[in-house]
mmCIF file of C-alpha atoms in Angstrom:
data_model
loop_
_atom_site.group_PDB
_atom_site.id
_atom_site.type_symbol
_atom_site.label_atom_id
_atom_site.label_comp_id
_atom_site.label_asym_id
_atom_site.label_seq_id
_atom_site.Cartn_x
_atom_site.Cartn_y
_atom_site.Cartn_z
ATOM 1 C CA MET A 24 0.384 0.315 -0.498
ATOM 2 C CA THR A 25 1.611 3.216 -1.250
ATOM 3 C CA LYS A 26 2.125 5.695 2.278
ATOM 4 C CA SER A 27 1.073 8.948 2.233
ATOM 5 C CA ALA A 28 2.612 11.986 4.086
ATOM 6 C CA LEU A 29 1.549 15.685 4.556
ATOM 7 C CA ILE A 30 3.390 18.499 4.642
ATOM 8 C CA VAL A 31 3.434 21.538 5.352
ATOM 9 C CA GLY A 32 5.623 24.582 4.648
ATOM 10 C CA ASN A 33 6.623 22.355 1.143
ATOM 11 C CA SER A 34 7.709 25.090 -1.728
ATOM 12 C CA ASP A 35 11.252 25.129 -0.899
ATOM 13 C CA GLY A 36 13.715 24.688 2.143
ATOM 14 C CA ILE A 37 14.112 21.527 4.654
ATOM 15 C CA GLY A 38 9.824 20.959 3.426
ATOM 16 C CA LEU A 39 11.207 21.188 -0.505
ATOM 17 C CA ALA A 40 14.117 18.538 0.228
ATOM 18 C CA LEU A 41 12.062 16.038 2.365
ATOM 19 C CA THR A 42 8.826 16.211 -0.166
ATOM 20 C CA GLN A 43 11.460 15.581 -2.925
ATOM 21 C CA ARG A 44 13.058 12.534 -0.915
ATOM 22 C CA LEU A 45 8.952 10.382 -0.175
ATOM 23 C CA LEU A 46 8.554 11.219 -4.250
ATOM 24 C CA LYS A 47 11.585 9.727 -5.295
ATOM 25 C CA GLN A 48 10.210 6.407 -2.830
ATOM 26 C CA GLY A 49 6.653 6.033 -4.174
ATOM 27 C CA TRP A 50 5.091 8.294 -1.394
ATOM 28 C CA ARG A 51 2.337 10.069 -2.370
ATOM 29 C CA VAL A 52 2.939 13.563 -0.868
ATOM 30 C CA VAL A 53 0.213 16.061 -0.013
ATOM 31 C CA GLY A 54 1.977 19.983 0.469
ATOM 32 C CA LEU A 55 0.287 22.922 2.086
ATOM 33 C CA SER A 56 2.180 25.980 1.519
ATOM 34 C CA ARG A 57 1.871 29.743 1.469
ATOM 35 C CA SER A 58 4.072 29.895 -1.626
ATOM 36 C CA ALA A 59 3.284 27.909 -4.721
ATOM 37 C CA SER A 60 5.618 24.803 -5.762
ATOM 38 C CA PRO A 61 8.621 24.741 -7.605
ATOM 39 C CA LEU A 62 6.726 21.045 -8.307
ATOM 40 C CA GLU A 63 4.611 20.057 -11.060
ATOM 41 C CA GLN A 64 1.083 19.111 -9.428
ATOM 42 C CA THR A 65 0.843 14.929 -10.377
ATOM 43 C CA PRO A 66 -1.871 12.263 -8.723
ATOM 44 C CA GLN A 67 1.012 11.538 -6.256
ATOM 45 C CA HIS A 68 1.962 14.862 -5.353
ATOM 46 C CA VAL A 69 -1.307 17.427 -4.861
ATOM 47 C CA HIS A 70 -0.325 21.112 -2.942
ATOM 48 C CA HIS A 71 -2.226 24.055 -2.110
ATOM 49 C CA GLN A 72 -1.179 27.157 -1.663
ATOM 50 C CA VAL A 73 -2.775 28.195 2.069
ATOM 51 C CA ASP A 74 -1.061 30.544 4.777
ATOM 52 C CA VAL A 75 -1.355 28.687 8.857
ATOM 53 C CA ASP A 76 -1.452 32.045 9.694
ATOM 54 C CA GLY A 77 -4.813 32.620 7.456
ATOM 55 C CA LYS A 78 -8.293 32.140 8.324
ATOM 56 C CA GLU A 79 -8.631 29.596 5.593
ATOM 57 C CA TYR A 80 -5.958 27.679 7.072
ATOM 58 C CA GLU A 81 -7.563 25.240 9.230
ATOM 59 C CA GLU A 82 -10.261 24.072 6.264
ATOM 60 C CA VAL A 83 -7.863 23.932 3.474
ATOM 61 C CA LEU A 84 -6.214 21.641 5.790
ATOM 62 C CA GLU A 85 -9.064 19.637 7.254
ATOM 63 C CA GLN A 86 -10.045 18.848 3.187
ATOM 64 C CA SER A 87 -6.874 18.178 2.498
ATOM 65 C CA ILE A 88 -7.522 14.904 4.358
ATOM 66 C CA ALA A 89 -11.251 13.884 3.893
ATOM 67 C CA GLU A 90 -10.277 10.946 1.759
ATOM 68 C CA HIS A 91 -7.064 9.861 3.428
ATOM 69 C CA ILE A 92 -5.857 10.234 6.775
ATOM 70 C CA PRO A 93 -2.503 11.302 5.738
ATOM 71 C CA ASP A 94 0.170 7.505 7.613
ATOM 72 C CA LEU A 95 2.415 10.977 8.743
ATOM 73 C CA CYS A 96 2.525 14.669 9.001
ATOM 74 C CA VAL A 97 5.751 16.588 8.834
ATOM 75 C CA TYR A 98 5.183 20.702 9.966
ATOM 76 C CA CYS A 99 8.330 22.647 9.442
ATOM 77 C CA VAL A 100 6.902 25.758 9.056
ATOM 78 C CA GLY A 101 8.524 28.448 10.698
ATOM 79 C CA ILE A 102 9.378 31.964 10.629
ATOM 80 C CA GLY A 103 11.212 34.991 12.698
ATOM 81 C CA GLU A 104 12.623 38.789 12.563
ATOM 82 C CA MET A 105 15.842 40.456 14.953
ATOM 83 C CA LEU A 106 14.233 42.941 17.019
ATOM 84 C CA ASN A 107 13.751 46.545 16.402
ATOM 85 C CA LEU A 108 13.793 48.963 18.860
ATOM 86 C CA ASP A 109 13.956 51.395 17.159
ATOM 87 C CA ASN A 110 11.153 50.887 15.146
ATOM 88 C CA ALA A 111 8.926 49.027 18.082
ATOM 89 C CA ASP A 112 5.287 49.011 16.594
ATOM 90 C CA ALA A 113 5.949 47.511 14.167
ATOM 91 C CA SER A 114 9.264 44.831 15.133
ATOM 92 C CA LEU A 115 6.518 43.888 17.680
ATOM 93 C CA THR A 116 3.848 43.695 15.716
ATOM 94 C CA THR A 117 5.384 41.416 13.825
ATOM 95 C CA GLU A 118 6.522 39.552 17.652
ATOM 96 C CA THR A 119 3.359 37.592 17.948
ATOM 97 C CA LYS A 120 2.771 37.099 14.216
ATOM 98 C CA VAL A 121 5.718 34.846 14.943
ATOM 99 C CA LEU A 122 4.151 33.222 17.816
ATOM 100 C CA ARG A 123 1.003 32.369 15.669
ATOM 101 C CA VAL A 124 3.018 30.732 13.202
ATOM 102 C CA ASN A 125 5.372 29.001 14.683
ATOM 103 C CA LEU A 126 4.019 28.118 18.250
ATOM 104 C CA ILE A 127 -0.243 29.003 17.228
ATOM 105 C CA SER A 128 -0.634 27.132 14.151
ATOM 106 C CA LEU A 129 1.277 23.745 14.704
ATOM 107 C CA ALA A 130 -1.757 23.910 17.909
ATOM 108 C CA LYS A 131 -4.274 24.067 14.450
ATOM 109 C CA THR A 132 -3.236 21.387 13.185
ATOM 110 C CA VAL A 133 -2.224 18.869 15.524
ATOM 111 C CA ALA A 134 -6.292 19.792 16.556
ATOM 112 C CA VAL A 135 -7.257 18.355 12.691
ATOM 113 C CA ILE A 136 -4.439 15.795 12.275
ATOM 114 C CA ILE A 137 -4.071 14.162 15.273
ATOM 115 C CA PRO A 138 -7.968 13.446 16.261
ATOM 116 C CA PRO A 139 -8.115 11.482 13.295
ATOM 117 C CA MET A 140 -4.878 9.833 12.854
ATOM 118 C CA LEU A 141 -6.506 8.829 16.948
ATOM 119 C CA LYS A 142 -9.501 6.649 15.337
ATOM 120 C CA ARG A 143 -7.104 4.580 12.981
ATOM 121 C CA GLY A 144 -4.652 3.852 16.043
ATOM 122 C CA SER A 145 -1.618 4.613 13.876
ATOM 123 C CA GLY A 146 0.435 7.687 12.704
ATOM 124 C CA HIS A 147 3.110 9.954 13.318
ATOM 125 C CA LEU A 148 3.505 13.538 13.328
ATOM 126 C CA ILE A 149 7.370 15.404 12.991
ATOM 127 C CA GLY A 150 7.421 19.415 13.798
ATOM 128 C CA LEU A 151 10.448 20.716 13.356
ATOM 129 C CA SER A 152 11.851 23.037 16.477
ATOM 130 C CA SER A 153 15.544 24.054 16.604
ATOM 131 C CA LEU A 154 17.893 23.651 19.090
ATOM 132 C CA GLY A 155 17.386 27.715 20.178
ATOM 133 C CA ASP A 156 14.496 25.804 22.327
ATOM 134 C CA GLU A 157 16.554 25.927 25.153
ATOM 135 C CA LEU A 158 18.328 29.668 24.890
ATOM 136 C CA HIS A 159 17.059 33.525 26.338
ATOM 137 C CA SER A 160 17.215 35.661 22.647
ATOM 138 C CA PRO A 161 17.456 39.917 23.328
ATOM 139 C CA ASP A 162 17.886 40.009 19.385
ATOM 140 C CA ALA A 163 14.903 37.585 18.888
ATOM 141 C CA PRO A 164 12.755 36.985 21.428
ATOM 142 C CA SER A 165 9.087 35.411 19.967
ATOM 143 C CA TYR A 166 11.299 33.018 18.144
ATOM 144 C CA SER A 167 13.253 31.339 20.825
ATOM 145 C CA ALA A 168 9.934 31.679 23.241
ATOM 146 C CA SER A 169 8.287 29.980 20.308
ATOM 147 C CA LYS A 170 10.543 27.429 19.724
ATOM 148 C CA ALA A 171 10.847 26.221 23.485
ATOM 149 C CA GLY A 172 6.245 26.198 23.455
ATOM 150 C CA PHE A 173 7.106 24.287 20.234
ATOM 151 C CA SER A 174 9.257 21.971 21.915
ATOM 152 C CA SER A 175 7.527 21.517 24.781
ATOM 153 C CA TYR A 176 3.921 21.630 23.444
ATOM 154 C CA LEU A 177 5.001 18.602 20.883
ATOM 155 C CA GLU A 178 6.997 15.946 23.927
ATOM 156 C CA SER A 179 4.687 16.484 25.913
ATOM 157 C CA LEU A 180 1.780 15.627 23.144
ATOM 158 C CA GLY A 181 3.944 12.747 22.340
ATOM 159 C CA LEU A 182 4.449 10.896 25.977
ATOM 160 C CA ALA A 183 0.125 11.413 25.908
ATOM 161 C CA LEU A 184 -0.155 9.628 22.817
ATOM 162 C CA ARG A 185 2.431 7.025 21.659
ATOM 163 C CA PRO A 186 0.297 4.358 24.511
ATOM 164 C CA ARG A 187 -2.333 4.711 22.020
ATOM 165 C CA GLY A 188 0.364 4.226 18.524
ATOM 166 C CA ILE A 189 0.878 7.572 17.376
ATOM 167 C CA ALA A 190 3.993 9.000 17.138
ATOM 168 C CA ILE A 191 5.571 12.637 17.848
ATOM 169 C CA THR A 192 8.605 14.041 17.530
ATOM 170 C CA ASN A 193 10.406 17.366 17.941
ATOM 171 C CA VAL A 194 13.403 18.422 15.257
ATOM 172 C CA ARG A 195 15.668 20.209 16.505
ATOM 173 C CA PHE A 196 18.478 21.468 14.595
ATOM 174 C CA GLY A 197 21.078 24.278 14.324
ATOM 175 C CA PHE A 198 21.451 26.574 11.615
ATOM 176 C CA VAL A 199 20.362 25.725 8.402
ATOM 177 C CA ASP A 200 21.238 26.337 4.868
ATOM 178 C CA THR A 201 17.639 28.013 4.374
ATOM 179 C CA LYS A 202 16.334 31.751 3.991
ATOM 180 C CA MET A 203 15.762 31.279 7.715
ATOM 181 C CA ALA A 204 19.364 30.955 8.645
ATOM 182 C CA LYS A 205 19.528 34.747 8.950
ATOM 183 C CA SER A 206 22.436 34.832 11.733
ATOM 184 C CA PRO A 207 25.665 36.974 10.507
ATOM 185 C CA VAL A 208 26.912 33.781 12.576
ATOM 186 C CA LYS A 209 26.311 30.327 11.219
ATOM 187 C CA PRO A 210 28.619 27.237 13.142
ATOM 188 C CA GLN A 211 28.521 23.980 12.122
ATOM 189 C CA MET A 212 25.168 24.811 8.930
ATOM 190 C CA MET A 213 24.306 21.762 7.373
ATOM 191 C CA THR A 214 22.418 21.819 4.084
ATOM 192 C CA ALA A 215 18.846 21.713 3.643
ATOM 193 C CA GLU A 216 19.264 18.050 1.858
ATOM 194 C CA LYS A 217 21.386 17.013 4.908
ATOM 195 C CA ALA A 218 18.311 17.968 6.871
ATOM 196 C CA ALA A 219 15.847 16.071 4.177
ATOM 197 C CA HIS A 220 18.710 13.423 5.432
ATOM 198 C CA TYR A 221 18.180 13.195 9.692
ATOM 199 C CA LEU A 222 14.311 13.411 8.811
ATOM 200 C CA GLU A 223 13.877 10.252 6.902
ATOM 201 C CA ARG A 224 15.564 8.839 9.318
ATOM 202 C CA CYS A 225 13.179 10.496 12.051
ATOM 203 C CA ILE A 226 10.206 8.453 10.146
ATOM 204 C CA ALA A 227 12.063 5.298 10.218
ATOM 205 C CA ASN A 228 12.892 4.885 13.697
ATOM 206 C CA ARG A 229 10.349 7.784 15.602
ATOM 207 C CA PRO A 230 12.151 8.946 19.059
ATOM 208 C CA LEU A 231 10.699 11.223 20.577
ATOM 209 C CA ARG A 232 13.085 14.865 20.374
ATOM 210 C CA PHE A 233 16.215 13.934 17.761
ATOM 211 C CA SER A 234 19.315 16.637 17.453
ATOM 212 C CA ARG A 235 21.820 17.845 15.332
ATOM 213 C CA PRO A 236 24.342 18.941 15.548
ATOM 214 C CA ARG A 237 25.579 17.700 18.858
ATOM 215 C CA LEU A 238 27.826 19.892 19.346
ATOM 216 C CA MET A 239 25.644 22.818 18.805
ATOM 217 C CA GLY A 240 23.707 21.295 21.209
ATOM 218 C CA LEU A 241 26.281 21.430 23.247
ATOM 219 C CA LEU A 242 27.383 25.079 22.681
ATOM 220 C CA THR A 243 23.704 25.725 23.416
ATOM 221 C CA ARG A 244 23.233 24.155 26.958
ATOM 222 C CA ILE A 245 26.744 26.065 27.542
ATOM 223 C CA LEU A 246 24.477 29.431 25.997
ATOM 224 C CA ARG A 247 21.862 28.217 28.646
ATOM 225 C CA ILE A 248 23.935 28.322 31.859
ATOM 226 C CA LEU A 249 25.985 31.274 30.989
ATOM 227 C CA THR A 250 22.460 33.606 30.145
ATOM 228 C CA ARG A 251 20.630 31.868 32.762
ATOM 229 C CA TRP A 252 23.546 33.508 35.109
ATOM 230 C CA LYS A 253 23.285 36.462 34.121
ATOM 231 C CA ILE A 254 19.652 36.675 34.661
ATOM 232 C CA TRP A 255 20.325 35.374 38.082
ATOM 233 C CA PHE A 256 22.531 38.145 38.722
ATOM 234 C CA ARG A 257 19.885 41.081 37.647
ATOM 235 C CA SER A 258 16.957 39.670 39.295
#
């Protein structure tokens, strides 16, 4: 039987790389993203252009799984902007959008996808978080906060759902060579293809948490400790 995947955010970057890999392996892929897909529409690949932060997102999502509940759902959407207090009105408005796209829209996706998976008794949801979920970032507070909530929510949900036959995987990457990599310093940056390769491993093994690169994870934990010391000394 042909396996099926629903990939949210698959018109570029990691989502596109994963879509191409799954199609080559014979999967049927339904994609949802704000931008048009560079891949042609075929019986094996169907794409819906929709913004996860738009009013119609949940309706389009429900319609996309009406005929067939996917075996796999991957949430690849993520945005982030640097905080600019010299233009506080616009920048803080953007902060709220980052929280909605990175966290609230994930919860909306879960609310649509998980109930039919529970009725069937099987399924796998993968969400792309970040190694930055452990950091307090004065440069991008909404991004680090949204990823912290993202990771906590997914992993807690995974503990609840695994006894019911549903696997949840929280994927935490460092810098990936996509439009999201805006930092002037990008240590150990991996390609989107490498990230998609890691996602294939997650699809096969279904871990609750997957973090790469390992060295970046260690550096992140050290930065977290240093930041917490700074917060403690200022309190």
